[in-house]
Short mmCIF file of C-alpha atoms in Angstrom, two decimals:
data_model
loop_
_atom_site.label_atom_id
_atom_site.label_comp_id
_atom_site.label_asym_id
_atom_site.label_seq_id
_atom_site.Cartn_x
_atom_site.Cartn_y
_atom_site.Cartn_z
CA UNK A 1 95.96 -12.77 -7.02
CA UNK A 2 97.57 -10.58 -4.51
CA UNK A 3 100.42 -8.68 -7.01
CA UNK A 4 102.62 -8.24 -3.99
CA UNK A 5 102.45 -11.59 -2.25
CA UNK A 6 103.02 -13.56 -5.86
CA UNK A 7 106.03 -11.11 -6.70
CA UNK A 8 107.46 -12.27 -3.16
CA UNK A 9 106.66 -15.92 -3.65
CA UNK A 10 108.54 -15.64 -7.46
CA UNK A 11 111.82 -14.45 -6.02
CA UNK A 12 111.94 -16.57 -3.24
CA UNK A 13 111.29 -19.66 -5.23
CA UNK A 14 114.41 -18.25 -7.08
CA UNK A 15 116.59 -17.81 -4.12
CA UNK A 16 115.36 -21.70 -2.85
CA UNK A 17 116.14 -22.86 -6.67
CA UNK A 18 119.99 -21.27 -6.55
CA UNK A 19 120.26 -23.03 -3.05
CA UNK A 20 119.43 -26.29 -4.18
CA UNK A 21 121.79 -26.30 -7.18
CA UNK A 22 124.84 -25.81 -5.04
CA UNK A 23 123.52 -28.44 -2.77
CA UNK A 24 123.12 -30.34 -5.55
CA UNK A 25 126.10 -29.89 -6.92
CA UNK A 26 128.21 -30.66 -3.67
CA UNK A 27 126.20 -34.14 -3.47
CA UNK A 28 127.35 -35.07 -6.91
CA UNK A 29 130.72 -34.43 -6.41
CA UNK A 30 130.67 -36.68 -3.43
CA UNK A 31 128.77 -39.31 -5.05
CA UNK A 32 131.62 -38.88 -8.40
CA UNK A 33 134.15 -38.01 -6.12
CA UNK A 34 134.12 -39.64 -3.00
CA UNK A 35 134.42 -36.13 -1.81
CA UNK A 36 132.85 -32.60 -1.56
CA UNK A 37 134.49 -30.28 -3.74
CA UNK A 38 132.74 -27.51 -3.01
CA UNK A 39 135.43 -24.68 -3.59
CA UNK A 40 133.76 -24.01 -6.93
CA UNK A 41 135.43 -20.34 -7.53
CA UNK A 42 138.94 -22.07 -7.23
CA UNK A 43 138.16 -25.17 -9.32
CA UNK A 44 138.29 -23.77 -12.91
CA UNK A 45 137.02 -26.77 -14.58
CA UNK A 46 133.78 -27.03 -12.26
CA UNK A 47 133.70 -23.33 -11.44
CA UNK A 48 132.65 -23.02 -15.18
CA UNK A 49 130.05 -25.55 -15.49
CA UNK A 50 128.59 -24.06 -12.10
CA UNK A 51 128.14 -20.45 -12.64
CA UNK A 52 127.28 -21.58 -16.28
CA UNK A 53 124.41 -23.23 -14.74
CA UNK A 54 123.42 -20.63 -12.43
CA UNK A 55 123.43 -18.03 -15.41
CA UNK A 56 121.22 -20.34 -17.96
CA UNK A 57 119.07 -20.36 -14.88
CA UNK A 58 118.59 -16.91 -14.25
CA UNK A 59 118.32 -16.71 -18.01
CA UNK A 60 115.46 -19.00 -18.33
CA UNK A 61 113.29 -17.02 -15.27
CA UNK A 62 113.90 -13.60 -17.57
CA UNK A 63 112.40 -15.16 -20.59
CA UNK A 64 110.63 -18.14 -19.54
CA UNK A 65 109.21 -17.43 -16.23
CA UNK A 66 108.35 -20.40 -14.95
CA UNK A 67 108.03 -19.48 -11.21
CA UNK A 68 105.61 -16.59 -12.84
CA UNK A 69 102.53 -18.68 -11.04
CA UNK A 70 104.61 -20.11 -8.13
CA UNK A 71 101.92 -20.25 -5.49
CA UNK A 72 98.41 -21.18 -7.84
CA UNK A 73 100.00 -23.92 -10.00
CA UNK A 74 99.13 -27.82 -8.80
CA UNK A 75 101.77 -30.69 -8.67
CA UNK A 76 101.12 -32.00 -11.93
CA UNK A 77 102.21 -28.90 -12.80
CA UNK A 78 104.60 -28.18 -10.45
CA UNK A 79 106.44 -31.01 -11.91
CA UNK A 80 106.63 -30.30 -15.41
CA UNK A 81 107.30 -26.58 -14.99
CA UNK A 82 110.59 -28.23 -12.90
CA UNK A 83 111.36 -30.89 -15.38
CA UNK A 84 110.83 -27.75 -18.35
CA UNK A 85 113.08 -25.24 -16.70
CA UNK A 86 116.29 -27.51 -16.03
CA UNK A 87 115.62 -29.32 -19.83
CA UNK A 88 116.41 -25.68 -20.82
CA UNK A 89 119.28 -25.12 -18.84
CA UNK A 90 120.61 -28.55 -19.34
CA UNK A 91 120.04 -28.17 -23.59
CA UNK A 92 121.94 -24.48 -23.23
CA UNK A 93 124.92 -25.81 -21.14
CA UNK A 94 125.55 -28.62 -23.47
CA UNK A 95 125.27 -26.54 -26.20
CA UNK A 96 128.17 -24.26 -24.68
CA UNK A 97 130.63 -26.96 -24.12
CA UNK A 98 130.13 -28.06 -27.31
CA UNK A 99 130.53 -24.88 -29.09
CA UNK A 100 133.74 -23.78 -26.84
CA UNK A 101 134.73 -27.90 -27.19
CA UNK A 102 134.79 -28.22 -23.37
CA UNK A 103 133.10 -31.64 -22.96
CA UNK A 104 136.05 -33.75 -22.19
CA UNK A 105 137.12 -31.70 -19.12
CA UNK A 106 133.80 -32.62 -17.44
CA UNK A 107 132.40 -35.97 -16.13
CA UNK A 108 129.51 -36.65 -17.45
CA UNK A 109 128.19 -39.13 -14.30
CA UNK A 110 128.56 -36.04 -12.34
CA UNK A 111 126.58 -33.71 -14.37
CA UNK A 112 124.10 -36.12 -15.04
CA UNK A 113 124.19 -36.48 -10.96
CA UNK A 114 123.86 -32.83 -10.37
CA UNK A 115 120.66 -32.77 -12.75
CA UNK A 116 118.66 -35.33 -11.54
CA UNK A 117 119.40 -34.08 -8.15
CA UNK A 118 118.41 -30.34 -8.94
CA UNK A 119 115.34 -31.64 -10.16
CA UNK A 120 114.23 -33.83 -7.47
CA UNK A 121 115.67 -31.42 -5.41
CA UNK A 122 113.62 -28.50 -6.73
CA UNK A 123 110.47 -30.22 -7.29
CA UNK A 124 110.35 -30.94 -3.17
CA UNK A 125 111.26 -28.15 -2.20
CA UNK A 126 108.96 -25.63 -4.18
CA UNK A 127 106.23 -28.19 -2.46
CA UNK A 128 107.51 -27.64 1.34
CA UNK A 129 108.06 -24.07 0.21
CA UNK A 130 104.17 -23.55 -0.82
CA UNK A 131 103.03 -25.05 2.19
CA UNK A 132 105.43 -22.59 4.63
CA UNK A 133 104.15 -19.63 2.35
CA UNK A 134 100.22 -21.06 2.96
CA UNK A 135 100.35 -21.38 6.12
CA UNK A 136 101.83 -18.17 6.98
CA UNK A 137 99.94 -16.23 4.92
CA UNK A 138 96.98 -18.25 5.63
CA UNK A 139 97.28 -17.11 9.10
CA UNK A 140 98.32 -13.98 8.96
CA UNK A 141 97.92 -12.56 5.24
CA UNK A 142 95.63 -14.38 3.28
CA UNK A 143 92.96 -12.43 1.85
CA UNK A 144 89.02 -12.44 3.10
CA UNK A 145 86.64 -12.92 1.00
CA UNK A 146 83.20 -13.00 0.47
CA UNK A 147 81.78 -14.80 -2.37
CA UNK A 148 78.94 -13.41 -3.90
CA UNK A 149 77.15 -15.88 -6.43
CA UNK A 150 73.85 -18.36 -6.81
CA UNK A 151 72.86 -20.85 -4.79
CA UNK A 152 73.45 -23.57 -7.94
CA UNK A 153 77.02 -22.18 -8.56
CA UNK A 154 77.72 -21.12 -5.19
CA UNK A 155 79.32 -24.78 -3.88
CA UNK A 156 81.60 -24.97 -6.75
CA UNK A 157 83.46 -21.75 -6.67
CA UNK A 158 83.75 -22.18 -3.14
CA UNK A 159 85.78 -25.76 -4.41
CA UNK A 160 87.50 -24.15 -6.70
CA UNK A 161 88.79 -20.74 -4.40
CA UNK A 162 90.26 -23.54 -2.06
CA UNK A 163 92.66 -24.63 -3.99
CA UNK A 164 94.13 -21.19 -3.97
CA UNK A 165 96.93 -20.69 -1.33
CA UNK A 166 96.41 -17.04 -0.41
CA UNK A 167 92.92 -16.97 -0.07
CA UNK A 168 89.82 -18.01 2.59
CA UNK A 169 86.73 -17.47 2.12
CA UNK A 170 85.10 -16.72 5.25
CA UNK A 171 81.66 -15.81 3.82
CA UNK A 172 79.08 -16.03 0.86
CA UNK A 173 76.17 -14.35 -0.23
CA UNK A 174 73.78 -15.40 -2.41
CA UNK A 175 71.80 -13.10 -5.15
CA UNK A 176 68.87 -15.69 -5.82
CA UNK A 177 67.53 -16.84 -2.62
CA UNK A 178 67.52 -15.95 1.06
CA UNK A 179 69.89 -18.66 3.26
CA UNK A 180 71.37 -16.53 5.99
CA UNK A 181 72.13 -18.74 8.38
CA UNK A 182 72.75 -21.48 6.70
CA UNK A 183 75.89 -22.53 5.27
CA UNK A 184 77.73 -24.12 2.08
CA UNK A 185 80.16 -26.58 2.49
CA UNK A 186 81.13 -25.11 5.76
CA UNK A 187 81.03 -21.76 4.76
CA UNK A 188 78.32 -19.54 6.86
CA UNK A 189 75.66 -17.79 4.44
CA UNK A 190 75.53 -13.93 5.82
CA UNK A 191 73.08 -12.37 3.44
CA UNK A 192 70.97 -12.32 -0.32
CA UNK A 193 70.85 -9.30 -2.47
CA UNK A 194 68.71 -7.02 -0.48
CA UNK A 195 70.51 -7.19 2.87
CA UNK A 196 74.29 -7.45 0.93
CA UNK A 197 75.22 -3.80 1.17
CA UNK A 198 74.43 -3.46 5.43
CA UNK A 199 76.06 -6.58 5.93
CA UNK A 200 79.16 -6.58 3.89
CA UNK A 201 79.98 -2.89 5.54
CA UNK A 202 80.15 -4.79 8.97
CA UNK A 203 81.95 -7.85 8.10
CA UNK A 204 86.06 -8.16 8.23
CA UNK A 205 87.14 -8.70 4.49
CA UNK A 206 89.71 -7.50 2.15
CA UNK A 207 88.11 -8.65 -0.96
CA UNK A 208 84.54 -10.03 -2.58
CA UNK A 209 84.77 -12.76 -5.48
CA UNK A 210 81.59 -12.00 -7.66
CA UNK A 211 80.72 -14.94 -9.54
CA UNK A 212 77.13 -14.58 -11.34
CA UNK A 213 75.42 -14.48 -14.75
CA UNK A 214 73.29 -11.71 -14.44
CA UNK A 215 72.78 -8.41 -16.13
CA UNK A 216 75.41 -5.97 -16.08
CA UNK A 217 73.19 -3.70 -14.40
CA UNK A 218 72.90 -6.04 -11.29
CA UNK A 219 76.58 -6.75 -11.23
CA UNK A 220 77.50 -2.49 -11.59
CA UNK A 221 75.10 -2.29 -8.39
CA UNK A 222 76.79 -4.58 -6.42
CA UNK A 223 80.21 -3.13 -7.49
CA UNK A 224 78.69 0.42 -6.86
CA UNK A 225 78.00 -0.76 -3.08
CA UNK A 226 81.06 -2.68 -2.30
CA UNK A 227 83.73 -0.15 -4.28
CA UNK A 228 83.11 2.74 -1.53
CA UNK A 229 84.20 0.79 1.41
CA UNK A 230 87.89 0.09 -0.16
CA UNK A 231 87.14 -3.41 -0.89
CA UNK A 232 88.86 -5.10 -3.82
CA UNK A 233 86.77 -6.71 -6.25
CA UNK A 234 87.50 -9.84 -7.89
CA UNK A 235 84.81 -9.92 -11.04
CA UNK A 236 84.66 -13.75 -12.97
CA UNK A 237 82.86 -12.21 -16.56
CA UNK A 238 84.02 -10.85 -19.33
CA UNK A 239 85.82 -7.55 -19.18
CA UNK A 240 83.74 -4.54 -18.52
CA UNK A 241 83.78 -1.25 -18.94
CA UNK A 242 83.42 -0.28 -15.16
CA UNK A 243 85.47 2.10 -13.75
CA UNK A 244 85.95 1.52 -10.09
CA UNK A 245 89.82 2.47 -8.89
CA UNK A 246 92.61 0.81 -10.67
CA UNK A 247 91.72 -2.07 -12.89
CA UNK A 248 93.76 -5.43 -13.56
CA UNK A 249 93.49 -8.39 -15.41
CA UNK A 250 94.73 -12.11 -14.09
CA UNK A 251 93.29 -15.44 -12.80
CA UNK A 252 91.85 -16.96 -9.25
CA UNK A 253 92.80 -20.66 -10.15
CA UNK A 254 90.88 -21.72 -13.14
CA UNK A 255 88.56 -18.27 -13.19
CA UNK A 256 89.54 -15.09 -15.39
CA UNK A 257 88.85 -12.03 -13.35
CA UNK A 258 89.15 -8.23 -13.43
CA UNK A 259 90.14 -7.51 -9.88
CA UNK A 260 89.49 -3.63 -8.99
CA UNK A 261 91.23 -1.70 -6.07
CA UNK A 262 91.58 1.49 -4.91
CA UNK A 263 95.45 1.12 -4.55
CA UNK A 264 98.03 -1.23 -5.66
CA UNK A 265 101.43 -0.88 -3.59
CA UNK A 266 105.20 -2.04 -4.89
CA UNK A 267 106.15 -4.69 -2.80
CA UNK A 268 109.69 -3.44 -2.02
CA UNK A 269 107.88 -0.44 -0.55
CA UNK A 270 105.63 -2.76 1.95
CA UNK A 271 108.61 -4.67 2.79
CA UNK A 272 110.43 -1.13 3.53
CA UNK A 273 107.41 0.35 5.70
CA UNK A 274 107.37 -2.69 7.61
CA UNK A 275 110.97 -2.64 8.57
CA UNK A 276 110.63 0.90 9.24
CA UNK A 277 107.21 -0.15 11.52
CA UNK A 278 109.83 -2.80 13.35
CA UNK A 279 112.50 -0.32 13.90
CA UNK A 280 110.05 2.81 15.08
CA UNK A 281 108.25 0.06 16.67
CA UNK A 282 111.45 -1.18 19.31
CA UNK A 283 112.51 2.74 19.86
CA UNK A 284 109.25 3.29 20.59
CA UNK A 285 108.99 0.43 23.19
CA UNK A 286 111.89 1.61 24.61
CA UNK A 287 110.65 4.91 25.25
CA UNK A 288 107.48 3.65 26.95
CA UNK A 289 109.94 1.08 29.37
CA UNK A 290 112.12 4.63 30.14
CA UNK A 291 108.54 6.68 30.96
CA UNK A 292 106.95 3.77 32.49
CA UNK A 293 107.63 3.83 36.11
CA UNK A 294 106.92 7.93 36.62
CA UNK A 295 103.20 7.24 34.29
CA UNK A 296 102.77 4.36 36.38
CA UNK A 297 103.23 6.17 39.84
CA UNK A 298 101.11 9.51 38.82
CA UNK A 299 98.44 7.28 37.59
CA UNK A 300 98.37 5.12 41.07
CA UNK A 301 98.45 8.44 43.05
CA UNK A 302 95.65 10.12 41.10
CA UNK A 303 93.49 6.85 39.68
CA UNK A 304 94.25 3.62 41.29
CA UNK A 305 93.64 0.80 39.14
CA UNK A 306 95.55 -0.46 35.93
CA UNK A 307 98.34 1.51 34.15
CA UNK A 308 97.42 0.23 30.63
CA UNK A 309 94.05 0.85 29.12
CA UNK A 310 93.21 -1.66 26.86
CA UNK A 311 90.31 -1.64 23.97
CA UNK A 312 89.28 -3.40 20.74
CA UNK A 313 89.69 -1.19 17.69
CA UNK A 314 89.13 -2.26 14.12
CA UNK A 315 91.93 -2.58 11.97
CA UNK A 316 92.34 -3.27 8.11
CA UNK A 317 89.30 -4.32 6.82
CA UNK A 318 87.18 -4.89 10.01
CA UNK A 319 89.68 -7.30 11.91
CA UNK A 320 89.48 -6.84 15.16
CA UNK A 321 92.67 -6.16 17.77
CA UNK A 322 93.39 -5.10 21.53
CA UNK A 323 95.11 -1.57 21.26
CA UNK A 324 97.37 -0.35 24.37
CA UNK A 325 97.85 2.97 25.97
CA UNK A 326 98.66 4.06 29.29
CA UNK A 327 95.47 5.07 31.21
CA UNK A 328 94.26 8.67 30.95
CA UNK A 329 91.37 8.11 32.26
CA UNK A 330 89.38 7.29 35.23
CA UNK A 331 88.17 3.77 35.94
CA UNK A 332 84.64 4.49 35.22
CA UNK A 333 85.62 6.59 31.79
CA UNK A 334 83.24 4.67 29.65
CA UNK A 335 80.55 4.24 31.53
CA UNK A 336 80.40 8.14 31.41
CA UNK A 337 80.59 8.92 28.04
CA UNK A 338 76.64 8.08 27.25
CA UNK A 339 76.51 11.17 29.78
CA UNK A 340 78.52 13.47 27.45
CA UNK A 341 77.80 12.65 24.40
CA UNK A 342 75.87 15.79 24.03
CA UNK A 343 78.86 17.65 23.91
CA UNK A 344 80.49 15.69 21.66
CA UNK A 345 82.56 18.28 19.56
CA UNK A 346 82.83 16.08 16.23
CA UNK A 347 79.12 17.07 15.40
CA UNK A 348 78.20 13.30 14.41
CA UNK A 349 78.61 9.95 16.49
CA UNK A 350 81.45 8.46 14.27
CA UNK A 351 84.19 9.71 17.12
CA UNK A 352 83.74 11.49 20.32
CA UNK A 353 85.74 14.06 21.29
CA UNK A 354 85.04 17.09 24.12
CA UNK A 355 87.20 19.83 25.01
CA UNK A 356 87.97 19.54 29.10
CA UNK A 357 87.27 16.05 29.01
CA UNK A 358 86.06 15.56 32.98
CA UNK A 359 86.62 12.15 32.49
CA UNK A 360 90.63 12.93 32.18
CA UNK A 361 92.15 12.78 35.65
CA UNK A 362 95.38 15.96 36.02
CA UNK A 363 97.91 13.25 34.82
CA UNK A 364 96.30 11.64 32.36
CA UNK A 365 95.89 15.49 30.67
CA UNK A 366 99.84 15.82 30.99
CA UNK A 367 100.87 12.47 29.33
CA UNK A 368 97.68 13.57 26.34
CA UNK A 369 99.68 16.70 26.44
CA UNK A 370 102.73 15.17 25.27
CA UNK A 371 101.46 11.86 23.39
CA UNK A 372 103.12 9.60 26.10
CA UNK A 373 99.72 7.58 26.56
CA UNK A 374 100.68 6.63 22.51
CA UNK A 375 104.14 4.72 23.40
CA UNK A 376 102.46 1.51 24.52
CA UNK A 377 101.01 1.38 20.73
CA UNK A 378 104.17 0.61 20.13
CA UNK A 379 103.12 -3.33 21.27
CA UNK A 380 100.51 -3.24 18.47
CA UNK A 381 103.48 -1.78 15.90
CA UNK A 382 105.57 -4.84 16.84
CA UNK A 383 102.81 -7.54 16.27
CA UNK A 384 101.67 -5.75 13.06
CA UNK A 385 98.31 -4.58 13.98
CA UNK A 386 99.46 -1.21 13.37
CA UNK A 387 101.70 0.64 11.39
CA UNK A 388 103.81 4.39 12.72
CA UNK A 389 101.15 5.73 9.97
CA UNK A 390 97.92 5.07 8.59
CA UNK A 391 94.49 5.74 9.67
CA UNK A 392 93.06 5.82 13.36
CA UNK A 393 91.35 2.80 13.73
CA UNK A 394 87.92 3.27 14.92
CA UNK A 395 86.22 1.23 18.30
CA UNK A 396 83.58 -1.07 17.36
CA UNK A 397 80.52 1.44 17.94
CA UNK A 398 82.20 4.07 15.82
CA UNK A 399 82.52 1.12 13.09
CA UNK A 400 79.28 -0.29 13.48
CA UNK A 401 77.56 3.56 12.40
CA UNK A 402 80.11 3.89 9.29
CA UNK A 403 78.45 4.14 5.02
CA UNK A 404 80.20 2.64 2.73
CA UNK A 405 82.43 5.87 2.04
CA UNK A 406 83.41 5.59 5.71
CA UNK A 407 84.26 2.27 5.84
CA UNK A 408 87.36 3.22 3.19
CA UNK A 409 89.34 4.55 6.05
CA UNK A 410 89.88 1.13 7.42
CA UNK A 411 90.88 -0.69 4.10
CA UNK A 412 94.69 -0.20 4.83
CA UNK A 413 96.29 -0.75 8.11
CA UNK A 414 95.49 1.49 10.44
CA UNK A 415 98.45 4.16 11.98
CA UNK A 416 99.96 5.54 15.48
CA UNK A 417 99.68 8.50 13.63
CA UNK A 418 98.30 10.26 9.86
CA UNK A 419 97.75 12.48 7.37
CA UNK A 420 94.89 14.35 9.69
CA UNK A 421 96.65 14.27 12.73
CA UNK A 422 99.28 16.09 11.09
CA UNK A 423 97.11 18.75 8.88
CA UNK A 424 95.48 20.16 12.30
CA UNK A 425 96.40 17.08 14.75
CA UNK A 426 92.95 16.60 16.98
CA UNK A 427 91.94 20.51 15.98
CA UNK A 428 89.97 19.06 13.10
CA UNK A 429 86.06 18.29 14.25
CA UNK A 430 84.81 17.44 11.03
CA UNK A 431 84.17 14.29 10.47
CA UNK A 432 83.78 14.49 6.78
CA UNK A 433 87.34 16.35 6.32
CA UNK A 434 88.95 13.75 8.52
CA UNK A 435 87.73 10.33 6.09
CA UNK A 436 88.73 12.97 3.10
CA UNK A 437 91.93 13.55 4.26
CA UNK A 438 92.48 9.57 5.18
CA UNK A 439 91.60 8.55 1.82
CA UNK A 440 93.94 11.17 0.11
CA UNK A 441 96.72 8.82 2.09
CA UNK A 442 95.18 5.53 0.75
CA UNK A 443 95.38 6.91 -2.73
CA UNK A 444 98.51 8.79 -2.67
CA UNK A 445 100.84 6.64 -0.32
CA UNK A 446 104.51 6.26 -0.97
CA UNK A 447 107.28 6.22 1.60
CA UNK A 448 108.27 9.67 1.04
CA UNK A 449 104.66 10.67 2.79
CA UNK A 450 105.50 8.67 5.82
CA UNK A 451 108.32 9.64 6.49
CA UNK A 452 107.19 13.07 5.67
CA UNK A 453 103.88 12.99 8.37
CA UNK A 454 106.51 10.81 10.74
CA UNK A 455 108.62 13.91 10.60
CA UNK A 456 105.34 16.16 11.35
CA UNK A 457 104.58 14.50 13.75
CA UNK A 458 107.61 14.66 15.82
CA UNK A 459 107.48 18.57 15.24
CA UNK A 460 103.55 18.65 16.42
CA UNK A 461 104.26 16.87 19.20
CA UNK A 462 107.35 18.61 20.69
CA UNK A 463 105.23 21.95 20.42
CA UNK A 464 102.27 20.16 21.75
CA UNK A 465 99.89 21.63 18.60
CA UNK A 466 96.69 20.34 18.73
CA UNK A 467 96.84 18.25 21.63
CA UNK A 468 93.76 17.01 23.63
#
């Protein structure tokens, strides 16, 4: 599973469980009561027996952990991981009124109220909870798969990975027979064991579940192809000596795995980079409203036609998205570049870049110049198809002609700006040095870097270095 999303899911189960308890607790006063005493830090008598609560809670998460496997476990055991955890806590706050001989100052209607409530209480809420956390991440998070297995085992991993919150499988191939273009249980069939490698580089997913029984030389090939391309690999054997990126040991509902990845990232620094993203993200937007209306006349005096150029680029792992800029360009830019791609400067058809673009019309050079045509990216920051840094994402023909080894630069979210932007900006024409210097981000990223190339950045583009 996902280390960051199940860290996330554990604490917020916690918060929920804290919230509930105090509900709980004003409910069983007013059931004891009549009334809601709910000014538990000036109530001695009840202030104890709440925050004693709330402490053998937090107690039992430290050395119990039973939200460890918030988001994988079913209701059956849902229920008795509930019913376990407040047993505990109940057992330990008896036992402390009964060791400081504090029993008779509490009623034991309402703690037996407060309880039964919690648990109830709990158990409906970590349900609701799992569904809200599904969904969203469903939508927006979950991780793609491919599952790569045999047509008699295929159908019932598929089952099996369904049950499992934060994934979808979106494709399978299988290593025993040829059924592209068929499909398992809904599930569309994309390739067998000879066409895997070329298909799997073109596909958007973030992860390939390998479940076979076949030699370990078979299984190191298929590792060997997908590794390159950044993909993280969920393997259902025994452990293995493979090494392939950082290796780690857990479960995909009922299967042990070894998942490998090129990078595993601290949740409280994704958390941080996005807020940063959000914040850069709205100054950025602002700028682009301020230079708006003098972009917008230049570009209607010199090229009539739209302000905003719009384009799909691939983002992390092969999804697709509409990236914004403000038009450069003339109206029939594209159409033109077949013309020039002679003079493409990059020495390879994986980007296209030429010195004295003609395409460029005299404003569209000035706002290059000066990175203005980058402010409307600042819609794509917002959304979350980009990030202030990470790798360029490529456009579909660029994507379609990358190896494996290329395909790594799009295994992360992909960045307004980078590492190679910043270590010669759009000087560098070397294809090669560019996916070298992306992947030394992948591997290396922390949020001192960012905020280290964001800083670069600002410097590169106030002296215009590198430019085009």
């Amino acid at each position: 599973m996902d280390q960051k999303i199940r860290t996330l899911s554990k604490y917020i189960a916690i918060l929920l469980d804290i919230c509930v308890m105090l509900v709980a607790y004003a409910i069983a006063n007013l059931l004891r009561f009549s009334h809601v005493r709910i000014h538990i830090m000036t109530d001695a008598d009840y202030a104890v027996f709440f925050w004693f609560v709330i402490i053998a809670y937090i107690a039992v998460q430290l050395f119990f952990r039973t939200n460890i496997d918030f988001l994988t476990r079913d209701k059956a055991r849902e229920a008795f991981l509930v019913l376990k955890q407040y047993v505990i806590v109940f057992a330990c706050v008896m036992t402390f009124f009964y060791v400081m001989k504090l029993g008779s100052n509490f009623s034991r209607l309402h703690m037996g109220y407060f309880f039964v409530i919690s648990i109830i209480g709990t158990y409906i809420g970590h349900l609701l909870l799992k569904e809200i956390l599904r969904r969203k991440y469903m939508t927006t998070y979950a991780e793609k798969l491919v599952l790569i297995s045999d047509s008699l085992h295929a159908g019932d991993v598929l089952k099996e990975l369904r049950k499992i919150n934060y994934l979808n499988v979106e494709y399978i191939t299988l290593i025993d027979k040829n059924m592209t273009g068929q499909d398992i249980d809904g599930v569309p069939v994309v390739a067998d064991m000879d066409s895997m490698e070329d298909v799997i580089k073109n596909i958007p997913v973030d992860g390939a579940f390998i479940h076979i029984s076949k030699a370990d030389e078979d299984i190191k090939k298929i590792m060997e192809w997908l590794h390159p391309m950044g993909i993280k690999i969920h393997l259902d054997i025994q452990e293995y000596g493979y090494e392939f990126g950082k290796k780690q040991f857990g479960y995909m509902g009922i299967y042990g795995v070894l998942t490998y990845a090129n990078y595993e990232y601290v949740i409280r620094d994704v958390v941080i980079k996005r807020i940063m993203d959000i914040l850069g993200g709205i100054l950025l937007f602002i700028a682009m409203c301020i230079t708006l209306p003098f972009v917008a006349a230049g570009i209607a005096l010199q090229s009539p036609g739209p302000i905003f150029f719009k384009q799909t680029r691939i983002g992390r792992n092969g999804r697709r998205f509409q990236i914004y800029k403000f038009r450069s360009m003339y109206m029939d830019a594209e159409e033109r570049k077949a013309e020039l791609m002679a003079k493409n400067e990059m020495g390879s058809d994986y980007m296209f870049k030429i010195k004295d673009d003609p395409r460029i019309f005299p404003v569209g050079r000035i706002i290059r110049k000066l990175s203005i045509d980058e402010l409307p990216q600042a819609i794509n920051i917002i959304k979350g198809d980009m990030s202030l840094v990470g790798t360029r994402p490529p456009t579909e023909s660029e994507f379609e002609m990358y190896n494996p080894y290329h395909r790594r630069r799009v295994s992360i979210k992909p960045g307004l700006t980078g590492l190679w932007q910043v270590s010669g900006r759009s000087s560098i024409t070397d294809f090669d040095e560019i996916v070298k210097l992306d992947c030394e981000y992948i591997d290396n990223w922390n949020l001192r870097l960012d905020i280290k190339i964001i800083m670069k950045t600002v410097w590169v583009v106030l002296f215009s270095k590198g430019a085009e």
